[in-house]
Amino acid sequence: MPRRSAGWMWAGRVVAGLPVAGLVAYLAVVGLDRADKIGSAAGVVVAVLGLVAPYLLPPRRQPPTEGNSPAPEAGSPAPPGRIDAHGSQGVQVNLAGTNTQNNTFGSR
C-alpha cells in the first residue's frame, strides 16, 4: 500500500468535506420539510448504490493457490514463501515441534 503524506491526507479531508458542507448549507436554506424529503431520496440512492456496488466493481485479484502454481524450473529461484532444497547437502526441518535433520554427503 502506498504511503501518503500528511499534506495529502488533509487535502483529501478538505475535498471530502466540501460537498458535505455544501449539502448542509443547501438543506438549511430550503427548509426543514424539503430538506427531509431530499435527504430521504439521497439516502435511498446511496443505499441502492451500496447494494449494487459489489456487482459493478471489478473483482480483486486473488493470489494463486498452492495447488495451482507450476513447479519451478531447475536453476530458477523458489517462489516467495517456499524453500528450494534441491541440490542441498544438509537440510534441517522443524515440523510440529520435531526437529529432523537430514544430511547427504557425496555424489547422489
Short mmCIF file of N, CA, C and O in Angstrom, two decimals:
data_model
loop_
_atom_site.label_atom_id
_atom_site.label_comp_id
_atom_site.label_asym_id
_atom_site.label_seq_id
_atom_site.Cartn_x
_atom_site.Cartn_y
_atom_site.Cartn_z
N MET A 1 0.84 -1.16 0.00
CA MET A 1 0.00 0.00 0.00
C MET A 1 0.90 1.23 0.00
O MET A 1 1.84 1.32 0.78
N PRO A 2 0.60 2.19 -0.86
CA PRO A 2 1.46 3.38 -0.92
C PRO A 2 1.31 4.22 0.33
O PRO A 2 0.25 4.31 0.93
N ARG A 3 2.39 4.85 0.71
CA ARG A 3 2.37 5.73 1.88
C ARG A 3 1.87 7.11 1.44
O ARG A 3 2.22 7.59 0.39
N ARG A 4 1.07 7.72 2.29
CA ARG A 4 0.54 9.05 2.00
C ARG A 4 1.09 10.03 3.02
O ARG A 4 1.13 9.74 4.21
N SER A 5 1.45 11.20 2.55
CA SER A 5 1.97 12.22 3.45
C SER A 5 0.81 12.92 4.15
O SER A 5 -0.35 12.83 3.74
N ALA A 6 1.13 13.65 5.22
CA ALA A 6 0.10 14.35 5.99
C ALA A 6 -0.59 15.41 5.14
O ALA A 6 -1.79 15.64 5.28
N GLY A 7 0.15 16.05 4.25
CA GLY A 7 -0.44 17.06 3.37
C GLY A 7 -1.51 16.49 2.47
O GLY A 7 -2.58 17.07 2.28
N TRP A 8 -1.24 15.31 1.89
CA TRP A 8 -2.23 14.67 1.03
C TRP A 8 -3.44 14.20 1.83
O TRP A 8 -4.58 14.23 1.34
N MET A 9 -3.21 13.76 3.05
CA MET A 9 -4.33 13.33 3.90
C MET A 9 -5.25 14.50 4.19
O MET A 9 -6.47 14.38 4.12
N TRP A 10 -4.68 15.66 4.55
CA TRP A 10 -5.50 16.83 4.83
C TRP A 10 -6.20 17.32 3.57
O TRP A 10 -7.36 17.75 3.62
N ALA A 11 -5.53 17.27 2.43
CA ALA A 11 -6.16 17.68 1.18
C ALA A 11 -7.36 16.78 0.88
O ALA A 11 -8.42 17.27 0.45
N GLY A 12 -7.23 15.49 1.11
CA GLY A 12 -8.35 14.57 0.90
C GLY A 12 -9.50 14.85 1.84
O GLY A 12 -10.67 14.76 1.46
N ARG A 13 -9.19 15.19 3.08
CA ARG A 13 -10.25 15.51 4.04
C ARG A 13 -11.00 16.77 3.63
O ARG A 13 -12.22 16.85 3.75
N VAL A 14 -10.25 17.78 3.15
CA VAL A 14 -10.89 19.02 2.72
C VAL A 14 -11.77 18.76 1.50
O VAL A 14 -12.92 19.23 1.43
N VAL A 15 -11.25 18.00 0.53
CA VAL A 15 -12.02 17.69 -0.68
C VAL A 15 -13.29 16.90 -0.33
O VAL A 15 -14.35 17.12 -0.90
N ALA A 16 -13.20 15.98 0.64
CA ALA A 16 -14.37 15.21 1.04
C ALA A 16 -15.34 16.05 1.87
O ALA A 16 -16.55 15.83 1.83
N GLY A 17 -14.83 17.03 2.60
CA GLY A 17 -15.69 17.85 3.46
C GLY A 17 -16.44 18.94 2.72
O GLY A 17 -17.51 19.37 3.17
N LEU A 18 -15.92 19.41 1.60
CA LEU A 18 -16.58 20.49 0.85
C LEU A 18 -17.98 20.12 0.37
O LEU A 18 -18.92 20.90 0.56
N PRO A 19 -18.19 18.95 -0.25
CA PRO A 19 -19.56 18.60 -0.66
C PRO A 19 -20.51 18.45 0.53
O PRO A 19 -21.68 18.80 0.44
N VAL A 20 -20.00 17.92 1.63
CA VAL A 20 -20.84 17.76 2.82
C VAL A 20 -21.26 19.13 3.34
O VAL A 20 -22.44 19.36 3.66
N ALA A 21 -20.33 20.06 3.43
CA ALA A 21 -20.66 21.40 3.90
C ALA A 21 -21.62 22.09 2.94
O ALA A 21 -22.57 22.77 3.38
N GLY A 22 -21.44 21.90 1.64
CA GLY A 22 -22.36 22.48 0.67
C GLY A 22 -23.76 21.91 0.79
O GLY A 22 -24.75 22.63 0.69
N LEU A 23 -23.85 20.61 1.02
CA LEU A 23 -25.16 19.97 1.17
C LEU A 23 -25.86 20.47 2.43
O LEU A 23 -27.06 20.76 2.41
N VAL A 24 -25.12 20.59 3.52
CA VAL A 24 -25.70 21.10 4.77
C VAL A 24 -26.19 22.53 4.56
O VAL A 24 -27.31 22.89 4.99
N ALA A 25 -25.43 23.37 3.90
CA ALA A 25 -25.85 24.76 3.65
C ALA A 25 -27.09 24.79 2.76
O ALA A 25 -28.03 25.55 3.03
N TYR A 26 -27.12 23.97 1.72
CA TYR A 26 -28.29 23.94 0.82
C TYR A 26 -29.53 23.49 1.56
O TYR A 26 -30.61 24.08 1.42
N LEU A 27 -29.42 22.43 2.36
CA LEU A 27 -30.59 21.93 3.09
C LEU A 27 -31.06 22.93 4.14
O LEU A 27 -32.26 22.99 4.44
N ALA A 28 -30.17 23.71 4.71
CA ALA A 28 -30.57 24.74 5.68
C ALA A 28 -31.33 25.86 4.99
O ALA A 28 -32.26 26.44 5.56
N VAL A 29 -30.99 26.14 3.75
CA VAL A 29 -31.65 27.22 3.00
C VAL A 29 -33.05 26.80 2.54
O VAL A 29 -34.00 27.59 2.59
N VAL A 30 -33.24 25.55 2.09
CA VAL A 30 -34.51 25.13 1.51
C VAL A 30 -35.58 24.87 2.57
O VAL A 30 -36.75 24.78 2.23
N GLY A 31 -35.23 24.72 3.80
CA GLY A 31 -36.21 24.49 4.86
C GLY A 31 -36.25 23.05 5.31
O GLY A 31 -35.80 22.13 4.61
N LEU A 32 -36.82 22.83 6.50
CA LEU A 32 -36.79 21.51 7.15
C LEU A 32 -37.61 20.47 6.39
O LEU A 32 -37.17 19.34 6.21
N ASP A 33 -38.82 20.82 5.93
CA ASP A 33 -39.67 19.85 5.25
C ASP A 33 -39.04 19.38 3.94
O ASP A 33 -38.94 18.18 3.67
N ARG A 34 -38.61 20.32 3.13
CA ARG A 34 -37.99 19.96 1.84
C ARG A 34 -36.64 19.26 2.06
O ARG A 34 -36.31 18.32 1.33
N ALA A 35 -35.88 19.67 3.07
CA ALA A 35 -34.59 19.03 3.37
C ALA A 35 -34.81 17.58 3.78
O ALA A 35 -34.02 16.70 3.42
N ASP A 36 -35.90 17.29 4.52
CA ASP A 36 -36.21 15.92 4.92
C ASP A 36 -36.50 15.06 3.70
O ASP A 36 -36.03 13.92 3.60
N LYS A 37 -37.26 15.59 2.75
CA LYS A 37 -37.58 14.84 1.54
C LYS A 37 -36.34 14.60 0.69
O LYS A 37 -36.12 13.49 0.18
N ILE A 38 -35.50 15.62 0.54
CA ILE A 38 -34.28 15.47 -0.26
C ILE A 38 -33.32 14.49 0.42
O ILE A 38 -32.71 13.63 -0.23
N GLY A 39 -33.22 14.58 1.75
CA GLY A 39 -32.34 13.67 2.49
C GLY A 39 -32.79 12.23 2.39
O GLY A 39 -31.97 11.31 2.26
N SER A 40 -34.11 12.00 2.40
CA SER A 40 -34.64 10.64 2.26
C SER A 40 -34.34 10.09 0.86
O SER A 40 -33.95 8.93 0.71
N ALA A 41 -34.54 10.92 -0.15
CA ALA A 41 -34.27 10.47 -1.51
C ALA A 41 -32.78 10.18 -1.71
O ALA A 41 -32.40 9.18 -2.32
N ALA A 42 -31.93 11.03 -1.15
CA ALA A 42 -30.49 10.80 -1.26
C ALA A 42 -30.08 9.53 -0.52
O ALA A 42 -29.23 8.76 -0.98
N GLY A 43 -30.72 9.27 0.62
CA GLY A 43 -30.43 8.05 1.38
C GLY A 43 -30.79 6.79 0.62
O GLY A 43 -30.07 5.79 0.66
N VAL A 44 -31.91 6.82 -0.11
CA VAL A 44 -32.30 5.67 -0.92
C VAL A 44 -31.28 5.43 -2.03
O VAL A 44 -30.88 4.28 -2.30
N VAL A 45 -30.86 6.51 -2.68
CA VAL A 45 -29.88 6.36 -3.77
C VAL A 45 -28.57 5.78 -3.24
O VAL A 45 -27.99 4.86 -3.83
N VAL A 46 -28.10 6.27 -2.09
CA VAL A 46 -26.85 5.77 -1.51
C VAL A 46 -27.01 4.30 -1.10
O VAL A 46 -26.10 3.49 -1.31
N ALA A 47 -28.15 3.93 -0.54
CA ALA A 47 -28.37 2.54 -0.14
C ALA A 47 -28.37 1.60 -1.34
O ALA A 47 -27.78 0.52 -1.30
N VAL A 48 -29.05 2.01 -2.41
CA VAL A 48 -29.08 1.17 -3.61
C VAL A 48 -27.69 1.04 -4.22
O VAL A 48 -27.27 -0.05 -4.62
N LEU A 49 -26.95 2.14 -4.26
CA LEU A 49 -25.57 2.08 -4.77
C LEU A 49 -24.70 1.16 -3.91
O LEU A 49 -23.86 0.42 -4.42
N GLY A 50 -24.92 1.19 -2.60
CA GLY A 50 -24.17 0.30 -1.71
C GLY A 50 -24.49 -1.16 -1.95
O GLY A 50 -23.64 -2.03 -1.79
N LEU A 51 -25.74 -1.45 -2.32
CA LEU A 51 -26.13 -2.83 -2.58
C LEU A 51 -25.59 -3.36 -3.90
O LEU A 51 -25.23 -4.53 -4.01
N VAL A 52 -25.55 -2.52 -4.92
CA VAL A 52 -25.13 -3.00 -6.24
C VAL A 52 -23.64 -2.77 -6.52
O VAL A 52 -23.13 -3.27 -7.51
N ALA A 53 -22.94 -2.05 -5.66
CA ALA A 53 -21.52 -1.74 -5.90
C ALA A 53 -20.67 -3.00 -6.07
O ALA A 53 -19.81 -3.05 -6.96
N PRO A 54 -20.84 -4.06 -5.26
CA PRO A 54 -20.01 -5.25 -5.47
C PRO A 54 -20.18 -5.89 -6.84
O PRO A 54 -19.27 -6.55 -7.34
N TYR A 55 -21.34 -5.70 -7.46
CA TYR A 55 -21.58 -6.29 -8.78
C TYR A 55 -21.08 -5.39 -9.91
O TYR A 55 -20.86 -5.86 -11.02
N LEU A 56 -20.90 -4.11 -9.63
CA LEU A 56 -20.46 -3.18 -10.66
C LEU A 56 -18.94 -3.01 -10.68
O LEU A 56 -18.38 -2.67 -11.71
N LEU A 57 -18.29 -3.21 -9.53
CA LEU A 57 -16.85 -3.03 -9.45
C LEU A 57 -16.13 -4.29 -9.91
O LEU A 57 -16.64 -5.41 -9.74
N PRO A 58 -14.94 -4.16 -10.50
CA PRO A 58 -14.19 -5.36 -10.92
C PRO A 58 -13.73 -6.15 -9.70
O PRO A 58 -13.44 -5.58 -8.64
N PRO A 59 -13.65 -7.47 -9.81
CA PRO A 59 -13.20 -8.28 -8.67
C PRO A 59 -11.73 -8.06 -8.39
O PRO A 59 -10.94 -7.71 -9.27
N ARG A 60 -11.35 -8.27 -7.13
CA ARG A 60 -9.94 -8.16 -6.74
C ARG A 60 -9.18 -9.37 -7.26
O ARG A 60 -9.70 -10.46 -7.37
N ARG A 61 -7.90 -9.14 -7.54
CA ARG A 61 -7.06 -10.27 -7.95
C ARG A 61 -6.78 -11.15 -6.75
O ARG A 61 -6.41 -10.68 -5.69
N GLN A 62 -6.96 -12.43 -6.94
CA GLN A 62 -6.70 -13.39 -5.88
C GLN A 62 -5.31 -13.98 -6.07
O GLN A 62 -4.93 -14.30 -7.20
N PRO A 63 -4.54 -14.14 -4.99
CA PRO A 63 -3.23 -14.77 -5.14
C PRO A 63 -3.42 -16.23 -5.54
O PRO A 63 -4.41 -16.86 -5.17
N PRO A 64 -2.51 -16.76 -6.35
CA PRO A 64 -2.66 -18.16 -6.78
C PRO A 64 -2.56 -19.10 -5.58
O PRO A 64 -1.80 -18.87 -4.64
N THR A 65 -3.37 -20.14 -5.62
CA THR A 65 -3.32 -21.13 -4.56
C THR A 65 -2.12 -22.04 -4.76
O THR A 65 -1.57 -22.13 -5.86
N GLU A 66 -1.73 -22.73 -3.71
CA GLU A 66 -0.52 -23.55 -3.78
C GLU A 66 -0.69 -24.72 -4.76
O GLU A 66 0.25 -25.12 -5.40
N GLY A 67 -1.88 -25.25 -4.88
CA GLY A 67 -2.09 -26.39 -5.76
C GLY A 67 -2.03 -26.04 -7.23
O GLY A 67 -1.74 -26.87 -8.06
N ASN A 68 -2.28 -24.78 -7.58
CA ASN A 68 -2.32 -24.39 -8.99
C ASN A 68 -1.00 -23.82 -9.49
O ASN A 68 -0.86 -23.57 -10.66
N SER A 69 -0.04 -23.58 -8.62
CA SER A 69 1.21 -22.96 -9.06
C SER A 69 2.10 -24.00 -9.74
O SER A 69 2.23 -25.12 -9.27
N PRO A 70 2.70 -23.64 -10.87
CA PRO A 70 3.58 -24.59 -11.56
C PRO A 70 4.87 -24.80 -10.78
O PRO A 70 5.30 -23.93 -10.02
N ALA A 71 5.48 -25.94 -10.98
CA ALA A 71 6.75 -26.24 -10.33
C ALA A 71 7.85 -25.36 -10.91
O ALA A 71 7.87 -25.11 -12.12
N PRO A 72 8.76 -24.85 -10.07
CA PRO A 72 9.83 -24.00 -10.61
C PRO A 72 10.79 -24.82 -11.46
O PRO A 72 11.01 -26.00 -11.22
N GLU A 73 11.34 -24.17 -12.47
CA GLU A 73 12.31 -24.84 -13.33
C GLU A 73 13.64 -24.98 -12.60
O GLU A 73 13.93 -24.25 -11.66
N ALA A 74 14.44 -25.93 -13.05
CA ALA A 74 15.74 -26.15 -12.43
C ALA A 74 16.61 -24.90 -12.61
O ALA A 74 16.68 -24.33 -13.69
N GLY A 75 17.23 -24.47 -11.54
CA GLY A 75 18.12 -23.31 -11.59
C GLY A 75 17.42 -21.99 -11.34
O GLY A 75 18.06 -20.98 -11.19
N SER A 76 16.08 -22.00 -11.31
CA SER A 76 15.37 -20.75 -11.03
C SER A 76 15.12 -20.63 -9.54
O SER A 76 15.01 -21.63 -8.84
N PRO A 77 15.02 -19.41 -9.02
CA PRO A 77 14.79 -19.25 -7.58
C PRO A 77 13.40 -19.74 -7.20
O PRO A 77 12.47 -19.74 -8.01
N ALA A 78 13.25 -20.16 -5.95
CA ALA A 78 11.96 -20.64 -5.45
C ALA A 78 11.00 -19.47 -5.32
O ALA A 78 11.42 -18.35 -5.06
N PRO A 79 9.71 -19.70 -5.54
CA PRO A 79 8.74 -18.62 -5.38
C PRO A 79 8.69 -18.15 -3.93
O PRO A 79 9.11 -18.89 -3.02
N PRO A 80 8.21 -16.95 -3.67
CA PRO A 80 8.15 -16.45 -2.30
C PRO A 80 7.36 -17.38 -1.39
O PRO A 80 6.31 -17.89 -1.77
N GLY A 81 7.88 -17.60 -0.20
CA GLY A 81 7.20 -18.46 0.76
C GLY A 81 7.60 -19.93 0.66
O GLY A 81 7.15 -20.74 1.44
N ARG A 82 8.43 -20.28 -0.29
CA ARG A 82 8.85 -21.67 -0.45
C ARG A 82 10.36 -21.75 -0.39
O ARG A 82 11.07 -20.80 -0.66
N ILE A 83 10.85 -22.93 -0.07
CA ILE A 83 12.28 -23.16 0.02
C ILE A 83 12.66 -24.22 -1.00
O ILE A 83 12.05 -25.29 -1.05
N ASP A 84 13.63 -23.91 -1.82
CA ASP A 84 14.12 -24.86 -2.81
C ASP A 84 15.34 -25.56 -2.22
O ASP A 84 16.41 -24.98 -2.14
N ALA A 85 15.16 -26.79 -1.77
CA ALA A 85 16.24 -27.54 -1.14
C ALA A 85 16.87 -28.53 -2.12
O ALA A 85 17.67 -29.37 -1.72
N HIS A 86 16.52 -28.41 -3.41
CA HIS A 86 17.09 -29.31 -4.41
C HIS A 86 18.58 -29.03 -4.53
O HIS A 86 19.00 -27.91 -4.74
N GLY A 87 19.36 -30.02 -4.43
CA GLY A 87 20.81 -29.88 -4.53
C GLY A 87 21.47 -29.54 -3.21
O GLY A 87 22.68 -29.38 -3.15
N SER A 88 20.72 -29.45 -2.13
CA SER A 88 21.31 -29.17 -0.82
C SER A 88 21.88 -30.46 -0.25
O SER A 88 21.39 -31.55 -0.51
N GLN A 89 22.91 -30.31 0.55
CA GLN A 89 23.51 -31.49 1.16
C GLN A 89 23.03 -31.70 2.58
O GLN A 89 23.02 -32.81 3.06
N GLY A 90 22.63 -30.67 3.27
CA GLY A 90 22.14 -30.82 4.63
C GLY A 90 20.91 -29.96 4.82
O GLY A 90 20.92 -28.78 4.54
N VAL A 91 19.84 -30.58 5.29
CA VAL A 91 18.60 -29.86 5.49
C VAL A 91 18.11 -30.16 6.89
O VAL A 91 18.07 -31.31 7.32
N GLN A 92 17.74 -29.11 7.62
CA GLN A 92 17.18 -29.28 8.95
C GLN A 92 15.79 -28.67 8.94
O GLN A 92 15.61 -27.51 8.59
N VAL A 93 14.79 -29.47 9.34
CA VAL A 93 13.39 -29.05 9.27
C VAL A 93 12.76 -29.20 10.63
O VAL A 93 12.97 -30.18 11.33
N ASN A 94 11.96 -28.20 11.05
CA ASN A 94 11.23 -28.26 12.30
C ASN A 94 9.75 -28.30 11.99
O ASN A 94 9.15 -27.29 11.65
N LEU A 95 9.14 -29.47 12.08
CA LEU A 95 7.72 -29.65 11.81
C LEU A 95 7.01 -30.05 13.09
O LEU A 95 7.31 -31.08 13.67
N ALA A 96 6.07 -29.25 13.52
CA ALA A 96 5.22 -29.54 14.69
C ALA A 96 6.06 -29.89 15.92
O ALA A 96 5.74 -30.80 16.66
N GLY A 97 7.13 -29.17 16.12
CA GLY A 97 7.94 -29.37 17.32
C GLY A 97 8.97 -30.48 17.21
O GLY A 97 9.73 -30.71 18.14
N THR A 98 9.00 -31.23 16.11
CA THR A 98 10.01 -32.28 15.94
C THR A 98 11.13 -31.71 15.09
O THR A 98 10.89 -31.11 14.05
N ASN A 99 12.32 -31.85 15.52
CA ASN A 99 13.48 -31.31 14.82
C ASN A 99 14.15 -32.45 14.08
O ASN A 99 14.73 -33.34 14.67
N THR A 100 14.04 -32.45 12.76
CA THR A 100 14.58 -33.52 11.92
C THR A 100 15.73 -32.97 11.10
O THR A 100 15.62 -31.90 10.52
N GLN A 101 16.83 -33.71 11.07
CA GLN A 101 17.98 -33.28 10.28
C GLN A 101 18.32 -34.39 9.30
O GLN A 101 18.41 -35.56 9.68
N ASN A 102 18.53 -34.02 8.04
CA ASN A 102 18.86 -34.99 7.01
C ASN A 102 20.11 -34.48 6.29
O ASN A 102 20.09 -33.42 5.68
N ASN A 103 21.19 -35.23 6.39
CA ASN A 103 22.44 -34.86 5.73
C ASN A 103 22.77 -35.88 4.67
O ASN A 103 22.73 -37.09 4.89
N THR A 104 23.15 -35.39 3.49
CA THR A 104 23.57 -36.25 2.40
C THR A 104 24.92 -35.72 1.92
O THR A 104 25.01 -34.56 1.52
N PHE A 105 25.93 -36.56 1.98
CA PHE A 105 27.26 -36.14 1.55
C PHE A 105 27.71 -37.01 0.40
O PHE A 105 27.33 -38.17 0.29
N GLY A 106 28.48 -36.41 -0.46
CA GLY A 106 28.98 -37.15 -1.61
C GLY A 106 28.05 -37.01 -2.79
O GLY A 106 27.07 -36.27 -2.78
N SER A 107 28.35 -37.77 -3.86
CA SER A 107 27.51 -37.68 -5.06
C SER A 107 26.24 -38.47 -4.85
O SER A 107 26.19 -39.43 -4.08
N ARG A 108 25.25 -38.10 -5.61
CA ARG A 108 23.95 -38.78 -5.47
C ARG A 108 23.79 -39.81 -6.51
O ARG A 108 23.75 -39.79 -7.60
#
